[in-house]
Backbone as ProteinMPNN parsed JSONL, in Angstrom:
{"seq_chain_A": "XXXXXXXXXXXXXXXXXXXXXXXXXXXXXXXXXXXXXXXXXXXXXXXXXXXXXXXXXXXXXXXXXXXXXXXXXXXXXXXXXXXXXXXXXXXXXXXXXXXXXXXXXXXXXX", "coords_chain_A": {"N_chain_A": [[17.081, -10.681, 19.898], [14.358, -12.187, 18.416], [12.946, -15.226, 17.189], [10.583, -15.951, 14.574], [8.255, -17.194, 15.803], [5.725, -16.408, 16.287], [4.431, -15.891, 13.913], [4.731, -13.629, 11.953], [4.45, -11.221, 9.281], [5.558, -9.418, 6.342], [3.687, -7.628, 4.216], [3.173, -6.745, 0.91], [2.061, -4.256, -1.402], [1.325, -2.323, -4.393], [0.814, 0.952, -5.849], [-0.217, 3.31, -8.382], [-0.181, 5.905, -7.646], [0.73, 8.271, -5.214], [-0.993, 9.409, -3.247], [-3.142, 7.58, -3.209], [-1.8, 5.308, -2.315], [-0.946, 6.131, 0.253], [-3.435, 6.628, 1.447], [-4.573, 4.053, 1.446], [-2.711, 2.783, 3.119], [-3.185, 4.134, 5.56], [-5.878, 3.395, 5.979], [-5.657, 0.597, 6.295], [-4.046, 0.388, 8.603], [-5.681, 1.76, 10.417], [-7.809, -0.032, 10.495], [-6.664, -1.987, 11.954], [-5.336, -4.067, 10.731], [-2.733, -4.101, 10.178], [0.218, -3.171, 11.919], [1.802, -1.087, 11.162], [2.758, 0.818, 8.237], [4.882, 1.288, 5.478], [5.422, 3.623, 2.944], [6.746, 4.109, -0.182], [8.483, 5.435, -3.034], [8.973, 3.664, -6.06], [10.392, 2.062, -8.975], [8.891, 0.176, -11.422], [9.189, -2.619, -13.541], [7.488, -4.59, -15.731], [5.484, -7.26, -17.195], [2.651, -6.641, -19.064], [-0.489, -6.498, -20.632], [0.491, -7.62, -23.012], [3.032, -6.581, -23.424], [6.206, -5.18, -22.337], [6.14, -3.143, -19.539], [7.074, -0.042, -18.02], [7.112, 1.719, -15.22], [6.519, 4.332, -12.812], [5.804, 3.699, -9.443], [4.16, 3.425, -6.243], [5.162, 1.786, -3.468], [3.85, -0.153, -0.849], [4.497, -1.424, 2.268], [3.278, -3.56, 4.651], [3.323, -4.305, 8.111], [2.469, -7.105, 9.826], [0.43, -9.746, 11.339], [0.476, -13.238, 10.585], [-1.986, -14.537, 10.735], [-3.796, -12.619, 9.961], [-3.622, -12.328, 7.267], [-5.411, -13.26, 5.171], [-7.702, -11.657, 5.573], [-6.531, -9.113, 5.311], [-5.638, -9.236, 2.648], [-8.085, -9.4, 1.28], [-9.206, -6.944, 2.066], [-7.398, -5.093, 0.901], [-7.767, -5.78, -1.814], [-10.467, -5.036, -2.224], [-10.316, -2.283, -2.13], [-8.575, -1.423, -4.021], [-7.556, -0.101, -7.212], [-6.292, -1.37, -9.322], [-6.418, -3.882, -11.884], [-5.316, -6.365, -11.275], [-4.174, -6.382, -8.382], [-1.043, -6.297, -6.696], [-0.396, -8.424, -4.048], [1.68, -9.564, -1.862], [3.081, -11.713, 0.446], [5.653, -11.945, 2.791], [7.436, -13.941, 4.988], [8.519, -12.971, 8.235], [11.556, -13.74, 9.417], [13.059, -13.374, 11.718], [13.24, -10.997, 14.417], [13.374, -7.99, 16.402], [12.396, -8.659, 19.651], [10.819, -6.914, 21.172], [9.792, -5.227, 19.179], [8.301, -7.045, 17.595], [6.413, -7.824, 19.475], [5.121, -5.399, 19.76], [3.943, -5.178, 17.189], [2.169, -7.325, 17.392], [0.516, -6.427, 19.523], [-0.576, -4.066, 18.427], [-2.137, -5.001, 16.393], [-4.08, -6.383, 17.561], [-7.372, -7.493, 18.135], [-10.395, -6.191, 19.498]], "CA_chain_A": [[16.45, -11.053, 18.645], [13.41, -13.287, 18.567], [12.549, -15.876, 15.946], [9.203, -15.655, 14.211], [7.333, -18.254, 16.226], [4.392, -15.818, 16.358], [3.828, -15.787, 12.596], [4.669, -12.262, 11.465], [4.648, -11.069, 7.849], [5.565, -8.132, 5.662], [2.798, -7.777, 3.069], [3.454, -5.658, -0.021], [1.237, -3.929, -2.558], [1.792, -1.125, -5.086], [-0.17, 1.845, -6.469], [0.354, 4.239, -9.349], [-0.384, 7.25, -7.127], [1.136, 8.361, -3.813], [-2.154, 9.645, -2.377], [-3.866, 6.31, -3.074], [-0.985, 4.421, -1.471], [-1.012, 6.625, 1.632], [-4.802, 6.426, 1.942], [-4.726, 2.631, 1.759], [-1.889, 2.511, 4.305], [-3.909, 4.627, 6.734], [-7.08, 2.567, 6.173], [-5.247, -0.716, 6.806], [-3.603, 0.555, 9.995], [-6.883, 2.118, 11.185], [-8.59, -1.267, 10.649], [-5.834, -2.86, 12.79], [-4.873, -5.209, 9.955], [-1.275, -3.98, 10.224], [0.662, -2.242, 12.962], [2.348, 0.083, 10.477], [2.976, 0.67, 6.801], [5.823, 2.207, 4.861], [5.072, 3.954, 1.572], [7.905, 4.717, -0.827], [8.482, 5.427, -4.495], [9.79, 2.651, -6.727], [10.242, 1.945, -10.422], [8.524, -1.209, -11.722], [9.238, -3.105, -14.919], [6.654, -5.792, -15.67], [4.775, -7.645, -18.403], [1.219, -6.387, -18.936], [-1.142, -6.212, -21.913], [1.278, -8.098, -24.137], [4.321, -5.923, -23.607], [6.922, -4.758, -21.143], [5.776, -1.831, -19.011], [8.071, 0.579, -17.141], [6.298, 2.763, -14.604], [6.714, 4.749, -11.429], [4.75, 3.237, -8.548], [4.358, 3.618, -4.806], [5.112, 0.496, -2.782], [3.438, -0.107, 0.547], [4.81, -2.626, 3.052], [2.513, -3.642, 5.894], [3.83, -5.221, 9.135], [1.255, -7.703, 10.361], [0.468, -11.139, 11.785], [0.077, -14.175, 9.53], [-3.413, -14.882, 10.839], [-4.588, -11.543, 9.367], [-3.308, -12.243, 5.843], [-6.591, -13.41, 4.316], [-8.524, -10.457, 5.726], [-5.782, -7.997, 4.738], [-5.671, -9.408, 1.195], [-9.432, -9.029, 0.851], [-9.327, -5.511, 2.323], [-6.639, -4.416, -0.151], [-8.434, -6.038, -3.096], [-11.717, -4.274, -2.3], [-10.051, -0.844, -2.196], [-7.537, -1.179, -5.022], [-8.104, 0.116, -8.548], [-5.615, -2.196, -10.326], [-7.129, -5.107, -12.264], [-4.681, -7.448, -10.527], [-3.24, -5.757, -7.434], [-0.027, -7.116, -6.03], [-0.434, -8.678, -2.61], [2.706, -10.575, -1.65], [3.441, -11.818, 1.864], [6.969, -12.526, 3.053], [7.546, -14.175, 6.429], [9.602, -12.381, 9.026], [12.31, -14.858, 9.973], [13.423, -12.994, 13.086], [13.166, -9.561, 14.636], [13.431, -7.538, 17.789], [11.27, -9.182, 20.435], [9.965, -5.79, 21.547], [9.089, -4.773, 17.978], [7.299, -8.039, 17.229], [5.338, -7.724, 20.464], [4.377, -4.195, 19.4], [3.1, -5.529, 16.05], [1.084, -8.164, 17.925], [-0.397, -5.6, 20.317], [-1.269, -3.079, 17.599], [-3.069, -5.679, 15.487], [-5.029, -7.14, 18.392], [-8.767, -7.127, 17.926], [-11.16, -6.184, 20.771]], "C_chain_A": [[15.568, -12.269, 18.897], [13.148, -13.913, 17.204], [11.059, -15.66, 15.753], [8.253, -16.781, 14.584], [5.9, -17.741, 16.295], [3.737, -15.617, 15.012], [3.647, -14.361, 12.105], [5.029, -12.207, 9.99], [4.911, -9.614, 7.487], [4.765, -8.368, 4.385], [2.94, -6.537, 2.2], [2.363, -5.512, -1.069], [1.813, -2.676, -3.206], [0.596, -0.345, -5.625], [0.552, 2.735, -7.477], [0.32, 5.684, -8.856], [-0.057, 7.29, -5.633], [-0.051, 8.557, -2.877], [-2.956, 8.37, -2.146], [-3.115, 5.358, -2.142], [-1.061, 4.839, -0.008], [-2.397, 6.424, 2.24], [-5.025, 4.963, 2.306], [-3.926, 2.269, 3.005], [-2.618, 2.937, 5.566], [-5.139, 3.778, 7.022], [-6.735, 1.214, 6.782], [-4.831, -0.622, 8.277], [-4.796, 0.89, 10.885], [-7.744, 0.881, 11.461], [-7.871, -2.306, 11.503], [-5.425, -4.148, 12.077], [-3.36, -5.202, 9.803], [-0.936, -2.973, 11.309], [1.209, -0.967, 12.345], [2.498, -0.239, 9.001], [4.006, 1.689, 6.368], [5.412, 2.383, 3.4], [6.284, 4.635, 0.949], [7.853, 4.519, -2.335], [9.437, 4.357, -5.018], [9.617, 2.791, -8.241], [9.978, 0.481, -10.722], [8.622, -1.477, -13.218], [8.521, -4.45, -14.897], [5.972, -6.034, -17.009], [3.289, -7.417, -18.161], [0.674, -6.007, -20.294], [-0.244, -6.526, -23.105], [2.598, -7.41, -24.382], [4.933, -5.53, -22.267], [6.498, -3.333, -20.787], [6.907, -1.336, -18.108], [7.377, 1.786, -16.52], [6.752, 3.094, -13.191], [5.53, 4.232, -10.615], [5.122, 3.6, -7.116], [4.134, 2.278, -4.127], [4.706, 0.719, -1.331], [3.734, -1.455, 1.187], [4.078, -2.546, 4.383], [3.178, -4.634, 6.833], [2.622, -5.782, 9.868], [1.502, -9.116, 10.873], [-0.075, -12.042, 10.687], [-1.416, -14.482, 9.572], [-4.328, -13.806, 10.251], [-4.441, -11.463, 7.848], [-4.54, -12.321, 4.951], [-7.466, -12.159, 4.382], [-7.835, -9.234, 5.12], [-5.816, -8.06, 3.214], [-7.027, -8.989, 0.636], [-9.645, -7.518, 0.973], [-8.627, -4.714, 1.223], [-7.347, -4.571, -1.498], [-9.702, -5.229, -3.284], [-11.472, -2.786, -2.538], [-9.069, -0.453, -3.298], [-8.156, -0.972, -6.391], [-7.337, -0.613, -9.658], [-6.484, -3.411, -10.642], [-6.631, -6.295, -11.444], [-3.692, -6.833, -9.549], [-2.261, -6.763, -6.854], [-0.371, -7.219, -4.553], [0.501, -9.859, -2.394], [3.091, -10.549, -0.177], [4.774, -12.54, 2.003], [7.079, -12.735, 4.563], [8.726, -13.433, 7.045], [10.302, -13.543, 9.71], [12.663, -14.601, 11.43], [13.312, -11.482, 13.194], [13.301, -9.248, 16.113], [12.194, -8.034, 18.526], [10.296, -8.064, 20.791], [9.158, -5.293, 20.344], [7.988, -5.759, 17.594], [6.137, -8.049, 18.221], [4.482, -6.495, 20.18], [3.448, -4.477, 18.214], [1.916, -6.358, 16.526], [0.058, -7.309, 18.659], [-1.204, -4.651, 19.451], [-2.224, -3.691, 16.585], [-4.059, -6.538, 16.252], [-6.433, -6.606, 18.148], [-9.493, -7.176, 19.265], [-12.082, -7.366, 20.896]], "O_chain_A": [[15.99, -13.248, 19.513], [13.13, -13.22, 16.187], [10.361, -15.233, 16.673], [7.514, -17.267, 13.728], [4.959, -18.533, 16.355], [2.578, -15.205, 14.96], [2.519, -13.93, 11.865], [5.805, -13.025, 9.497], [4.54, -8.698, 8.221], [5.127, -9.215, 3.568], [2.84, -5.412, 2.69], [1.812, -6.498, -1.56], [2.693, -2.033, -2.634], [-0.484, -0.897, -5.832], [1.773, 2.889, -7.43], [0.747, 6.591, -9.57], [-0.517, 6.437, -4.873], [-0.108, 7.932, -1.819], [-3.399, 8.103, -1.029], [-3.713, 4.694, -1.295], [-1.223, 3.995, 0.874], [-2.516, 6.087, 3.418], [-5.599, 4.663, 3.353], [-4.413, 1.525, 3.857], [-2.667, 2.185, 6.539], [-5.421, 3.471, 8.18], [-7.431, 0.734, 7.676], [-5.223, -1.455, 9.094], [-4.91, 0.359, 11.99], [-8.338, 0.761, 12.533], [-8.408, -3.386, 11.75], [-5.197, -5.18, 12.71], [-2.772, -6.185, 9.351], [-1.699, -2.047, 11.582], [1.096, 0.11, 12.93], [2.385, -1.387, 8.572], [4.001, 2.826, 6.84], [5.094, 1.414, 2.711], [6.792, 5.62, 1.485], [7.26, 3.565, -2.837], [10.539, 4.168, -4.503], [8.778, 3.561, -8.709], [10.761, -0.378, -10.318], [8.194, -0.67, -14.043], [8.893, -5.345, -14.139], [5.89, -5.139, -17.85], [2.724, -7.922, -17.191], [1.319, -5.264, -21.034], [-0.223, -5.785, -24.088], [3.227, -7.618, -25.419], [4.278, -5.546, -21.225], [6.501, -2.44, -21.634], [7.616, -2.14, -17.503], [7.086, 2.763, -17.211], [7.294, 2.251, -12.476], [4.384, 4.321, -11.056], [6.242, 4.022, -6.828], [3.047, 1.705, -4.202], [5.162, 1.658, -0.678], [3.281, -2.495, 0.711], [4.238, -1.589, 5.141], [3.566, -5.716, 6.392], [1.843, -5.035, 10.46], [2.627, -9.617, 10.846], [-0.978, -11.654, 9.946], [-2.036, -14.669, 8.525], [-5.518, -14.054, 10.061], [-5.07, -10.619, 7.211], [-4.685, -11.498, 4.047], [-7.918, -11.662, 3.351], [-8.49, -8.409, 4.483], [-6.005, -7.034, 2.56], [-7.094, -8.294, -0.378], [-10.205, -6.893, 0.072], [-9.198, -3.77, 0.677], [-7.506, -3.597, -2.234], [-9.986, -4.78, -4.394], [-12.333, -2.101, -3.091], [-8.773, 0.728, -3.478], [-9.17, -1.592, -6.711], [-7.7, -0.486, -10.827], [-7.201, -3.911, -9.775], [-7.417, -7.12, -10.98], [-2.498, -6.764, -9.841], [-2.603, -7.91, -6.565], [-0.608, -6.209, -3.89], [0.163, -11.002, -2.701], [3.39, -9.492, 0.378], [4.994, -13.598, 1.414], [6.842, -11.805, 5.334], [9.786, -13.297, 6.435], [9.688, -14.254, 10.504], [12.578, -15.498, 12.269], [13.293, -10.775, 12.187], [13.337, -10.144, 16.957], [11.07, -7.842, 18.061], [9.081, -8.251, 20.718], [7.976, -4.975, 20.477], [6.865, -5.349, 17.3], [4.991, -8.265, 17.825], [3.262, -6.535, 20.338], [2.289, -4.06, 18.228], [0.783, -6.12, 16.108], [-1.144, -7.456, 18.437], [-2.392, -4.445, 19.702], [-3.031, -2.982, 15.984], [-4.792, -7.33, 15.659], [-6.635, -5.404, 17.978], [-9.255, -8.072, 20.075], [-12.783, -7.498, 21.899]]}, "name": "protein", "num_of_chains": 1, "seq": "XXXXXXXXXXXXXXXXXXXXXXXXXXXXXXXXXXXXXXXXXXXXXXXXXXXXXXXXXXXXXXXXXXXXXXXXXXXXXXXXXXXXXXXXXXXXXXXXXXXXXXXXXXXXXX"}
């Protein structure tokens, strides 16, 4: 187990449609802004337009490096159709050294 001295993050966003979530996941990985993304169905309860909303959504978690956060946030914002898309970054405290090295290698820029 390695500590996160390399600055790794899990960055989350949501969509109201599975196809949109999967398309964004593929675009982000193709752009090398994340090594991988998981897309899964969730139920969200939130305050919007003056009342409580309860909706099915698709959550996408991106595994990436902290130094790519600003670019990833901009990339997601440009392609998202929500007025205020969620982009939340959580630091990886520790992880498999081999896995974290894989994330680093797959997000390397030429």
